[in-house]
XYZ file of C-alpha atoms in Angstrom:
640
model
C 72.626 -1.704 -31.771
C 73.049 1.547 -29.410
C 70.243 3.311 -30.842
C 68.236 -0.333 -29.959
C 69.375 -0.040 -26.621
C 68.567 3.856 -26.562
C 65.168 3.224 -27.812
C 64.789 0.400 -25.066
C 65.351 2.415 -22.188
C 62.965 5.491 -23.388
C 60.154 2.413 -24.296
C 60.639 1.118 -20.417
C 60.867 4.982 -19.299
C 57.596 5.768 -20.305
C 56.362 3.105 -18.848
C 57.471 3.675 -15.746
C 56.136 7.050 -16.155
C 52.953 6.203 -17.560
C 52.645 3.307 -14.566
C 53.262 6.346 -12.131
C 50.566 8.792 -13.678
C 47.803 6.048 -14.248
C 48.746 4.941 -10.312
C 48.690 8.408 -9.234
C 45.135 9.173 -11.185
C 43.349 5.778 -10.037
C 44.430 6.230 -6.062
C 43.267 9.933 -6.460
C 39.541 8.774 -7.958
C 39.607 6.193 -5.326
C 39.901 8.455 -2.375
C 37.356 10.852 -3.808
C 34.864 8.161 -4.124
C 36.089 7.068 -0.656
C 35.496 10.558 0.752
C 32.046 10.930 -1.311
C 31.000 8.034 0.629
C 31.980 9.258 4.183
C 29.738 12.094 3.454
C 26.825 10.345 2.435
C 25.848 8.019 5.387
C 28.820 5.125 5.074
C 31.642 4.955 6.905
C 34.583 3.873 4.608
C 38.033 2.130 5.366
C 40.809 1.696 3.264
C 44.006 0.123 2.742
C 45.812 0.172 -0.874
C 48.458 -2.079 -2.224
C 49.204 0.044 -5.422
C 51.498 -2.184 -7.766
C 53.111 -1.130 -11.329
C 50.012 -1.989 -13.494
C 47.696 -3.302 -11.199
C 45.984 -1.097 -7.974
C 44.601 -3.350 -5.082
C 42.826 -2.655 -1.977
C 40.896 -3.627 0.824
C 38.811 -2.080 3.867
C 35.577 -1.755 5.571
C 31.986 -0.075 4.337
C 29.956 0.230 7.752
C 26.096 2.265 7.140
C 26.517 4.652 9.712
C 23.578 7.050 8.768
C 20.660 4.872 6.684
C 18.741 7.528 5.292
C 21.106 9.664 3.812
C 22.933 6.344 2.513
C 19.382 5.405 0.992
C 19.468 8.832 -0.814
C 22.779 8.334 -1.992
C 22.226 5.074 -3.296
C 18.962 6.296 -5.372
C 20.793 9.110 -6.279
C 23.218 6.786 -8.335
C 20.532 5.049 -10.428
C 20.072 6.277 -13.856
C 16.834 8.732 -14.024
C 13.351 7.467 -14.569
C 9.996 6.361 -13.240
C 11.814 4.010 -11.208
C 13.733 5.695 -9.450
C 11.281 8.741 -8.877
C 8.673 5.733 -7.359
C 11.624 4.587 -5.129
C 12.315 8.079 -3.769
C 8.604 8.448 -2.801
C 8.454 5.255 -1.615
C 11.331 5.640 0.856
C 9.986 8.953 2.040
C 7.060 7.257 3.664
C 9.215 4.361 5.368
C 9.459 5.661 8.921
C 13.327 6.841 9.829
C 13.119 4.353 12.747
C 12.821 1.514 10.354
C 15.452 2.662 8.122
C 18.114 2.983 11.368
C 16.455 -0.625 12.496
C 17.396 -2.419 9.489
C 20.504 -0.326 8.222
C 22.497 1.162 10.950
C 25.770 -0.784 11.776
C 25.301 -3.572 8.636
C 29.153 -3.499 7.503
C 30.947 -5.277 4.961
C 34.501 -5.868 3.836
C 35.720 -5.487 1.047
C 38.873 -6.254 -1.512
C 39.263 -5.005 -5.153
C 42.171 -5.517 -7.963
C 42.008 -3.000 -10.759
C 43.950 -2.980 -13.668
C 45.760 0.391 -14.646
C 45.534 -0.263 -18.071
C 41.958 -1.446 -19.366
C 39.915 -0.423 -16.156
C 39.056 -4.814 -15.727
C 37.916 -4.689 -11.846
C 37.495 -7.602 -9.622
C 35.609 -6.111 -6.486
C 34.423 -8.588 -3.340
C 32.326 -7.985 -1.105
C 31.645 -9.925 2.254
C 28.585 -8.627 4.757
C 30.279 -9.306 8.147
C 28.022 -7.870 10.708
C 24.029 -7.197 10.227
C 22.591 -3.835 11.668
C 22.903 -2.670 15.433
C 19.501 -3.440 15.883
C 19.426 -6.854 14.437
C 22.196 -7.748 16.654
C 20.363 -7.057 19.432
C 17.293 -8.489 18.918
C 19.414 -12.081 18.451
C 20.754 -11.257 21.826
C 17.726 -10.427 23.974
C 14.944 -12.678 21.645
C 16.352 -15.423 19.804
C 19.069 -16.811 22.541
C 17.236 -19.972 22.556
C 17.511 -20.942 19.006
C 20.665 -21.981 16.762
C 19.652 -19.505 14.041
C 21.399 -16.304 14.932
C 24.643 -18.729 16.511
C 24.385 -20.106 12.330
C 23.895 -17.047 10.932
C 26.853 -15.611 12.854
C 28.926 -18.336 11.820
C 28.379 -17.333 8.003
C 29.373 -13.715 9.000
C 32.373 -14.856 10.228
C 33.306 -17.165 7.736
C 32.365 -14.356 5.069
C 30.299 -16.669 3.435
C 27.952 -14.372 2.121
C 29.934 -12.980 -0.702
C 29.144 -10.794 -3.283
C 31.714 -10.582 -6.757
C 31.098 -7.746 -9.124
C 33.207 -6.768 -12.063
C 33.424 -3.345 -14.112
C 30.475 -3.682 -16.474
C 28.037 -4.068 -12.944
C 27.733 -7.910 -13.492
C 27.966 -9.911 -10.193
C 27.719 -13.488 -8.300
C 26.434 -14.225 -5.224
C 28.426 -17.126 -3.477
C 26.491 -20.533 -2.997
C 25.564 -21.057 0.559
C 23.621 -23.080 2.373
C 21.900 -22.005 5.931
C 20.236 -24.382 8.630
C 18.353 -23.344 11.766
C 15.479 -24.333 13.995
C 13.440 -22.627 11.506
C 14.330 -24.790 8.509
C 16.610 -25.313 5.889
C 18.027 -22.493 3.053
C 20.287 -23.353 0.060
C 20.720 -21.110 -2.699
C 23.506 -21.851 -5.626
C 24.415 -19.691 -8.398
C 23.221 -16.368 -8.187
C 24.127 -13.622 -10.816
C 23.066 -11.146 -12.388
C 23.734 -7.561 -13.574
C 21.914 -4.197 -13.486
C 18.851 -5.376 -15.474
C 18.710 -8.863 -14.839
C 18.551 -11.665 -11.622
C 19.295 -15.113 -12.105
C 18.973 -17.634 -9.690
C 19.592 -21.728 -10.855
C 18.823 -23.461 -8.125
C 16.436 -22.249 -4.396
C 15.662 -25.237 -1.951
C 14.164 -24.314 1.165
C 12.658 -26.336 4.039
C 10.486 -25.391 6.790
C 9.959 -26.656 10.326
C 7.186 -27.861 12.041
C 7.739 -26.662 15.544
C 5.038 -28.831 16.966
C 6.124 -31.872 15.946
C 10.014 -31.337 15.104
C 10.560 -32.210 11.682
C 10.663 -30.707 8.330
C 7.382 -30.442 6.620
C 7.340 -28.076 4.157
C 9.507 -28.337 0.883
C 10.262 -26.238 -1.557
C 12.179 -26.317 -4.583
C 12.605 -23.581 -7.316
C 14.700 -23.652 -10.815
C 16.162 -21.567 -13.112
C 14.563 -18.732 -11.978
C 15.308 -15.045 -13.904
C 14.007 -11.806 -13.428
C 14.662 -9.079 -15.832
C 13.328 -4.807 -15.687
C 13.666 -2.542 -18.943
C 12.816 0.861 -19.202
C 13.085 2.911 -22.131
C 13.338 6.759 -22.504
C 9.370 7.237 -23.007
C 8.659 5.709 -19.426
C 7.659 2.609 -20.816
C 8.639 -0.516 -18.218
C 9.206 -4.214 -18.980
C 9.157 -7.266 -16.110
C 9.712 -10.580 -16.469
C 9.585 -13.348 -14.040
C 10.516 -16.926 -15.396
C 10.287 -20.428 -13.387
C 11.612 -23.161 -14.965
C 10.152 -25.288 -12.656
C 8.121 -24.841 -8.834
C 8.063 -28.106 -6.737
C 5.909 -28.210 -3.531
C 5.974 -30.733 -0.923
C 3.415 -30.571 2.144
C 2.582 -32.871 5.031
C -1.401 -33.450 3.160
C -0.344 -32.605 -0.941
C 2.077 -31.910 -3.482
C 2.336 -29.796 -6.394
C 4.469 -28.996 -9.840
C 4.276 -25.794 -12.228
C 6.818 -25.878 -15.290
C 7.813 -23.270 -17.120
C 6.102 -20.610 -15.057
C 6.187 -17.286 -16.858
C 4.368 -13.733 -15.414
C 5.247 -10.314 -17.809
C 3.661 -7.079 -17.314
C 4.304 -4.129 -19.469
C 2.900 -0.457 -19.173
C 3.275 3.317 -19.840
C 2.255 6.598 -19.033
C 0.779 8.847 -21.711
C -1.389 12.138 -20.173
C -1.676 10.843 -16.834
C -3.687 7.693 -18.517
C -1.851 3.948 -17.573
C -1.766 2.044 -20.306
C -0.889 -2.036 -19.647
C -0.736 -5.255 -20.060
C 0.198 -8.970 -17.425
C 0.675 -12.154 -18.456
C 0.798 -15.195 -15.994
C 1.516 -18.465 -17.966
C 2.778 -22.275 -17.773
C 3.438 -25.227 -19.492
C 1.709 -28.014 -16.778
C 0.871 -27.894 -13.548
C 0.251 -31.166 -11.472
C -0.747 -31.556 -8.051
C -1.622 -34.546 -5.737
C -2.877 -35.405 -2.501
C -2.153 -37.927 0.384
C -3.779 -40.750 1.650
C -1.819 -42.308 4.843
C -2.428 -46.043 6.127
C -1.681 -47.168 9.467
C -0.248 -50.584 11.165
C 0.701 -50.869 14.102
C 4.576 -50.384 12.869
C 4.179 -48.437 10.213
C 2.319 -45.340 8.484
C 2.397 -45.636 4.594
C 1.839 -43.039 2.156
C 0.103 -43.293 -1.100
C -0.263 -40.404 -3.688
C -3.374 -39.439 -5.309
C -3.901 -37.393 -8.383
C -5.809 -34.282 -7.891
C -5.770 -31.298 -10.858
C -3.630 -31.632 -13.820
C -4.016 -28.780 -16.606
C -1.376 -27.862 -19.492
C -0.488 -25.089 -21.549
C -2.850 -22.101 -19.720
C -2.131 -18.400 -19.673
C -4.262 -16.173 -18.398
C -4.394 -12.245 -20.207
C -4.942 -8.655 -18.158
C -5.238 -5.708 -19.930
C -5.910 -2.276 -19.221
C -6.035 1.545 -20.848
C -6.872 5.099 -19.196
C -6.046 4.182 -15.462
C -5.527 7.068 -13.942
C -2.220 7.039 -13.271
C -1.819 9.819 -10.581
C -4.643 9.128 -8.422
C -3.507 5.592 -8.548
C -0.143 5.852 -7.448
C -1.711 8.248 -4.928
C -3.634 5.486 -3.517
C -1.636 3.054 -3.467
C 0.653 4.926 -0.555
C -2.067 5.290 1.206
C -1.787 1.952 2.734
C 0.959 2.865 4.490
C -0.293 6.352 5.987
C -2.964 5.781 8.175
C -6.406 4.499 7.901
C -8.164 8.088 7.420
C -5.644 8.288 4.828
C -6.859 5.134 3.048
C -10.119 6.002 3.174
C -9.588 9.272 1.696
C -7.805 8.235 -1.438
C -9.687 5.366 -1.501
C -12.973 7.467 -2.333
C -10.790 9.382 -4.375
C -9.326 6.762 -6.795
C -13.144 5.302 -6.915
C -14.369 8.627 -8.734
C -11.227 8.691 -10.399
C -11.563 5.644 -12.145
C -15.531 6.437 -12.129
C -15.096 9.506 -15.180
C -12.176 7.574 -16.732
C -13.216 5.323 -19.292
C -10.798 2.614 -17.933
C -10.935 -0.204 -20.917
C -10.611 -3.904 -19.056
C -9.916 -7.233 -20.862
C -9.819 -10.406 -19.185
C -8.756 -13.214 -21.818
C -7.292 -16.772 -20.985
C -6.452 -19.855 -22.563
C -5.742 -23.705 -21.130
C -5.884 -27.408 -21.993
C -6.534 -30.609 -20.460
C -7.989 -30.015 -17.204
C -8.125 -33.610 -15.655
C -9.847 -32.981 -11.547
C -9.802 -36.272 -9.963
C -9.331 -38.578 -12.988
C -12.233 -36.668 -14.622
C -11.995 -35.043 -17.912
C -13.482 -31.877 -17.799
C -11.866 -30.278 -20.940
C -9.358 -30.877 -23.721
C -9.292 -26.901 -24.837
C -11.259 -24.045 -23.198
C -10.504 -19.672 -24.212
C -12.390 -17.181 -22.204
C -12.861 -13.484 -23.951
C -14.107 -10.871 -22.064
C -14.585 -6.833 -21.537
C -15.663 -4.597 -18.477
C -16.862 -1.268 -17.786
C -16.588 0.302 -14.319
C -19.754 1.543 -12.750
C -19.866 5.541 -12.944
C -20.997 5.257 -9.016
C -18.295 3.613 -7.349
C -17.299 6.234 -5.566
C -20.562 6.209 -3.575
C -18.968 3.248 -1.746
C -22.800 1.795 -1.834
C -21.511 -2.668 -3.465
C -25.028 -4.170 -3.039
C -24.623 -6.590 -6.222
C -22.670 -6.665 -9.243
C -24.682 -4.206 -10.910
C -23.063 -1.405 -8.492
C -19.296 -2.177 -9.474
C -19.932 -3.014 -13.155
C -22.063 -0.964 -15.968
C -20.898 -3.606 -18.488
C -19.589 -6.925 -17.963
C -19.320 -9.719 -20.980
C -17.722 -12.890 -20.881
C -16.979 -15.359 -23.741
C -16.635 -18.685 -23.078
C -15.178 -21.677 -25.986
C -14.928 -25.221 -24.587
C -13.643 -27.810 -27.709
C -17.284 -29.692 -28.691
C -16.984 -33.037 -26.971
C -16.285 -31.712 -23.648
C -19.093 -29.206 -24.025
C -21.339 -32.229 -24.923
C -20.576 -33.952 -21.950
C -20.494 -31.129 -19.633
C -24.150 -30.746 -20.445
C -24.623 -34.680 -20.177
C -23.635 -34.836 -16.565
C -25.249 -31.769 -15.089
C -28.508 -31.551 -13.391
C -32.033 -30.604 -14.788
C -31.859 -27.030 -13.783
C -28.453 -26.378 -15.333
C -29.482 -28.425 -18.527
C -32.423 -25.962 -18.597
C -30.593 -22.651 -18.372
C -27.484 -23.418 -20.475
C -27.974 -24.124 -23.699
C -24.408 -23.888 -25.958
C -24.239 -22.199 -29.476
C -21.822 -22.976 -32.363
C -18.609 -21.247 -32.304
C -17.057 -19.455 -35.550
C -14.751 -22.036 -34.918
C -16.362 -25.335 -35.728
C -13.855 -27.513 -32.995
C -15.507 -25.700 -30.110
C -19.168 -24.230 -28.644
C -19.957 -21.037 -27.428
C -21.480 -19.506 -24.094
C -22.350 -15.949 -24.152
C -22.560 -14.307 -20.452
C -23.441 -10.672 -20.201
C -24.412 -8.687 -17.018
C -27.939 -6.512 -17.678
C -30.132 -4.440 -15.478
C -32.313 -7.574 -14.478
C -29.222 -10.380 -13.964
C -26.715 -12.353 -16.136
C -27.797 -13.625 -19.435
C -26.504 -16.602 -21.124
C -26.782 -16.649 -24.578
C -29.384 -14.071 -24.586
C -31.350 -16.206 -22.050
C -31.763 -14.363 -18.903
C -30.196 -17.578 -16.484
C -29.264 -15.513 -13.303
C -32.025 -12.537 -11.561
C -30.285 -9.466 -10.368
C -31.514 -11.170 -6.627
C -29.484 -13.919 -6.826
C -26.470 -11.042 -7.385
C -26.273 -9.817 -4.443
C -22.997 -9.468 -2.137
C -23.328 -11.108 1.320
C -23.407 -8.487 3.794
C -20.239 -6.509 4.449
C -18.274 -9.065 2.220
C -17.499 -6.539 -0.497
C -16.223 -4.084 3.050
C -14.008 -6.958 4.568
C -12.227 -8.147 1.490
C -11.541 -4.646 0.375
C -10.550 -2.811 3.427
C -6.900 -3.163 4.814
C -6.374 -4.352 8.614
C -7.083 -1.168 10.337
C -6.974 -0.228 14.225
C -10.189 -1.056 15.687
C -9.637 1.354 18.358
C -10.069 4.066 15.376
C -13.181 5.448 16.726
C -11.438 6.245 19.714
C -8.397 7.987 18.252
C -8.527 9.698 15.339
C -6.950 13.032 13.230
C -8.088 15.274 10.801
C -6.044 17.885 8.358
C -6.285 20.404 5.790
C -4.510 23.104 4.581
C -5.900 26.254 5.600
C -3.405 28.201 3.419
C -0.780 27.547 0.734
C 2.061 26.752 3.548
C -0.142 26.137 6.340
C -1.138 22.543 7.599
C -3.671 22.276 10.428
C -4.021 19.001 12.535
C -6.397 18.085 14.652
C -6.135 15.093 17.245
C -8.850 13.578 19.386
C -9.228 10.707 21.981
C -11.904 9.711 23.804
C -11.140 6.819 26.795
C -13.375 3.565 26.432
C -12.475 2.727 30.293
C -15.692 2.875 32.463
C -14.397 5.678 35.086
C -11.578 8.362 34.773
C -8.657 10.353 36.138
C -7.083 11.475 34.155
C -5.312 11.051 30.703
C -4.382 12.878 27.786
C -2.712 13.243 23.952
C 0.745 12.746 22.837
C 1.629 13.565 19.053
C 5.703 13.422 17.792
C 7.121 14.341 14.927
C 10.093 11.985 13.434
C 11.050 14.969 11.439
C 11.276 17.725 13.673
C 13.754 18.424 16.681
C 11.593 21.647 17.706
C 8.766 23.171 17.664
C 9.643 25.994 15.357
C 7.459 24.835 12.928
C 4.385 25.075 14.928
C 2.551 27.914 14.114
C -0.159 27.744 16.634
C -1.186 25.318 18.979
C -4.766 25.397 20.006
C -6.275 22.957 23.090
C -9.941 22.540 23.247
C -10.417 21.003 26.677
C -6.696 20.700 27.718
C -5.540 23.334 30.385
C -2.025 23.350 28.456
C -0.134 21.635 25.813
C 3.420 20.373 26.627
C 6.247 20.322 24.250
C 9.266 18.591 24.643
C 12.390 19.258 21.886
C 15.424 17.592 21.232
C 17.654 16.930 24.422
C 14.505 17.163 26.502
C 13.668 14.745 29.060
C 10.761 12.881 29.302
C 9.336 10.048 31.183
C 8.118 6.779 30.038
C 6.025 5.205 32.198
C 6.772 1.750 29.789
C 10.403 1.919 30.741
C 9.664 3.552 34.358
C 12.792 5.649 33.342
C 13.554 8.935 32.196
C 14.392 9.394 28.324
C 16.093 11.855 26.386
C 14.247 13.266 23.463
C 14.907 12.173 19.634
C 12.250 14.717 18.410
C 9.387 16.939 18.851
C 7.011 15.456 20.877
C 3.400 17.905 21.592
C 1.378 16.415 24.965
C -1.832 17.646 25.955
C -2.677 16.159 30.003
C -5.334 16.574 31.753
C -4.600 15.349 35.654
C -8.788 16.076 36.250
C -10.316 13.860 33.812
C -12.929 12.109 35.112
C -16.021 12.681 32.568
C -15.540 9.533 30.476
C -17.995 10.614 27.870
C -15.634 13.813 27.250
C -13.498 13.702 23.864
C -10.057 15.310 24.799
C -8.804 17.471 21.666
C -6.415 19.954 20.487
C -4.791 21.416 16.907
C -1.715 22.137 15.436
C -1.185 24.477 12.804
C 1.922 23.785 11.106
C 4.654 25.908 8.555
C 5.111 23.385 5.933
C 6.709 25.646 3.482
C 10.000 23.707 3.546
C 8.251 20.311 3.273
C 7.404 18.960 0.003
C 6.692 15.120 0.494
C 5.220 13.522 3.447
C 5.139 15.055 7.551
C 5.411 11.471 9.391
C 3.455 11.659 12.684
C 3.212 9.618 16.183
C -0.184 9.245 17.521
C -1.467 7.593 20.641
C -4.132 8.287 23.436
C -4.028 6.998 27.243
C -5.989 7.300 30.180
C -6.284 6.136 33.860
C -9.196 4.655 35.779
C -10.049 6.139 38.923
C -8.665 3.243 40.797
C -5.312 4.743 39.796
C -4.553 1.146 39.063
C -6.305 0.325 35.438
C -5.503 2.457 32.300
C -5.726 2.122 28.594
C -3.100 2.902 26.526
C -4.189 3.248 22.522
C -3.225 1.890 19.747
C -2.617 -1.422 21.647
C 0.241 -4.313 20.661
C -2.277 -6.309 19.129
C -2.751 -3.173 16.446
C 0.752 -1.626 15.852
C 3.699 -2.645 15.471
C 5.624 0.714 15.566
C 6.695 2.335 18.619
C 7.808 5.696 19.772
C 10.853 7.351 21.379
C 9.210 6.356 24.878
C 8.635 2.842 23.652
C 4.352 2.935 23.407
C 2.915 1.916 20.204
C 1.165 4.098 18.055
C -0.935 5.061 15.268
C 1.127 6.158 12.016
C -0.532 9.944 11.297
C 1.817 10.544 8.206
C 0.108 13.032 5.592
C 0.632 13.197 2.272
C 1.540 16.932 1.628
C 2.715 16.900 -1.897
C -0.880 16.346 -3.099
C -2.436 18.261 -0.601
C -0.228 20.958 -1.846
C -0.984 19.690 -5.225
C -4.950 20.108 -4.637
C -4.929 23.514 -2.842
């Protein structure tokens, strides 16, 4: 019985000991990753409540510095193509977006960890948006209920987040109602891989006429990403089922699907996406009047079932793509350039398109039009499309072939009901399988053939002018021609810039260039700086002051800002320039520049300030808008 006891007291002894240890381990990993934090853009709080078996705390993560947060984050998730496209990506988001969104958003937290088996129960609850968010509900949105609602939810930490130890988390329900509409959202969760989200109602308001008029209602919704060590990425987004409710119409998709798969393999992109669904209904409204009363009566418009429709692709080029694609978010010039770029790119590539898609029981307006219908087809890029020169089909396609199978009876009386001229050009051909016919479309030198019958003339192909242009160009400035840069690297670390503005006012005196640098707090990366028609160039560092005629204040300098000003301009048809050559040795990814022009009439009383509201949305240290300059320097590097 004494050795029992003896053996009792050195069981409970070592694990009081062993309590101590595993205490005194997890509160010395927790302040690491506490300091490791505080080093990396968050500000960190903490307060523990260390028991025998179980460690709890709680505090405060504030984002005191967004962009090296950002990095951290990224830093954290496991390596791949991902996460390289996310670093690039972020690099071209301006750092005054980053600090708008991110500075000041703060949440709280509390935690309970078990000493024994690691089983964590971590909450967090955001409490406070970002500095700049706060703001703009003070100064713009004091009329409306929505930021007094949203504050309310703060407050109430309503917008809670659970997550456990395996990265699995829940999203509290919550509901949200302003003058903007209605929000409800119930059952989020989800885990590193995977986003679940039962039930999404919102309603939107008609300000006009002060009621809700615009419904929509989403279910069962999941989204899923997989990639695998080769590169190769999954998606998945699944809809159980999309209702939507306007003032005029209705509609219904169940069982909305859309997958997309692809790898990389020698620079060649290699994919396919999927879009499918089970039905999708819509209807219309017909409203009747008394002198009470309006009543509503619903209409049947489209109806189809069971359609998918099939994109596939091989040898994209998968570097001059991706190369593109951030173009759209560094200047026009930029665009254009990569744009022309991509074009001969995919030109010499022998990029391999397939188009295929399946459906059933189209009904438009009570009308049958088919019970089964599969399209088939392949393209071939023209080997010209960098030329820019879209007259007609012909100058974006080399080969273009499309197979269409309706089931019989609905071919039949397709044919039946169409007009003379259609009856006399489209003529259907048996299928290999028996149930359906056949039409055969294939673009030739001379026009589209159907079934081997030449049924469209290359005349009749023809774009309308500047269509091809305006669909495929982004919104630009339109003050472009006025204000404009060029670059090129005139060595392997040196970048030269040139800027130009010339004033569209009628008379002149004076006006001038201004050109910052988000990046840079001095000029000690400026090489040369070379004015063509200025009598000097101005620079103002970090902790300089400046004047903003905007503000009619004085400002302190954020960053380099270069000025050329000419207090003697009066020749309006004169084009004010100057260069920069710049060390970009320790820059790898993208130099973000400010651009903007402005000029005075000689009234002293008119003045033009470029780019205008209407054109940017991005402003400077001194508060103008400008033009977004950023250049790309890891392929300009790349291509030297």
């Amino acid at each position: 019985m004494k050795k029992i006891g003896i053996g009792a007291l050195i069981i409970c002894f070592v694990l009081v000991v062993s309590g101590f240890i595993l205490n005194s381990s997890i509160n010395s990993k927790i302040n690491a990753k506490i300091d490791e934090l505080n080093k990396n853009g968050f500000y960190v709080t903490y307060e523990k409540d260390s028991k025998f078996l179980t460690t709890k705390g709680k505090g405060k993560i504030e984002i005191s510095y967004p962009s090296k947060a950002i990095e951290y984050l990224i830093s954290k998730k496991d390596d791949g193509a991902l996460k390289k496209e996310l670093e690039e990506f972020l690099k071209i988001i301006p750092s005054e977006t980053k600090y708008d969104l991110m500075e000041g958003l703060t949440f709280e937290y509390d935690f309970s960890l078990c000493n024994i088996n690691s089983k964590l129960d971590l909450n967090l609850y955001l409490v406070s948006l970002s500095n700049r968010s706060k703001y703009d509900f003070l100064t713009k949105y004091s009329y409306g209920y929505a930021p007094q609602n949203f504050e309310k939810l703060l407050q109430n930490r309503e917008l809670k987040i659970n997550i456990n130890e395996e990265g699995k988390f829940k999203i509290n329900d919550f509901s949200f109602v302003s003058t903007s509409g209605i929000l409800i959202l119930r059952g989020i969760n989800g885990d590193k891989s995977k986003l679940n989200i039962p039930f999404m109602k919102f309603e939107l308001a008609n300000y006009d006429m002060g009621y809700l008029d615009n419904r929509f209602l989403i279910e069962n919704t999941t989204f899923s990403y997989n990639e695998n060590k080769n590169n190769k990425r999954d998606s998945k987004l699944d809809i159980g089922n999309f209702i939507y409710e306007g003032l005029n119409e209705e509609f219904n998709i169940k069982n909305l699907k859309l997958s997309s798969n692809f790898a990389v393999n020698n620079n060649d992109l290699k994919g396919e996406t999927k879009i499918s669904f089970d039905e999708f209904n819509s209807k219309y409204f017909e409203y009747s009047y008394t002198s009470e009363d309006k009543d509503k009566t619903k209409k049947d418009f489209i109806t189809v079932k069971n359609s998918s429709l099939v994109f596939e692709y091989d040898k994209l080029p998968y570097e001059k793509y991706k190369e593109f694609s951030k173009s759209f978010a560094l200047g026009y010039e930029n665009f254009l350039s990569k744009q022309k770029d991509f074009l001969e790119a995919l030109s010499k590539s022998n990029l391999i398109l397939k188009i295929s898609a399946d459906s059933e029981n189209l009904i438009y307006e009570n009308n049958n039009w088919y019970k089964k219908l599969k399209v088939n087809s392949d393209f071939e890029l023209s080997k010209n499309l960098s030329s820019m020169k879209f007259d007609n089909l012909n100058d974006v396609f080399n080969v273009l072939k499309i197979d269409i199978e309706v089931d019989s009876l609905s071919a039949q009386k397709a044919l039946e009901n169409s007009n003379e001229d259609i009856k006399s050009k489209v003529k259907f051909i048996d299928s290999a399988n028996k149930d359906f016919k056949l039409l055969k479309l294939e673009l030739k030198a001379d026009g589209i053939y159907i079934n081997d019958v030449l049924s469209i003339t290359k005349d009749k192909l023809k774009f309308p002018k500047n269509s091809f242009d305006d669909a495929y160009a982004p919104n630009s400035y339109l003050d472009d021609t006025n204000i404009s840069h060029t670059y090129e690297m005139i060595d392997k670390n040196t970048l030269r810039v040139n800027f130009k503005y010339k004033t569209s006012l009628d008379s002149l005196s004076s006006g001038g260039i201004a050109v910052s640098f988000p990046q840079l707090v001095d000029d000690k990366s400026i090489k040369a700086k070379t004015s063509k028609n200025f009598a000097k160039l101005d620079v103002y560092k970090k902790g300089d002051t400046m004047f903003s005629g905007l503000l009619n204040k004085n400002v302190v300098a954020e960053y380099l800002m270069i000025e050329g000003f000419d207090e003697n301009w009066t020749d309006t048809t004169i084009e004010k320039e100057f260069s920069l050559d710049i060390d970009v040795s320790n820059m790898n990814d993208f130099l973000e520049i400010n651009l903007r022009g402005y000029s005075t009439a000689a009234d002293k009383v008119n003045y033009e300030l470029l780019p205008t509201q209407d054109y940017s949305s991005t402003q400077d240290q001194q508060s103008y808008y400008i033009k977004i300059a950023d250049i790309d320097l890891q392929t300009l590097k790349k291509n030297k």
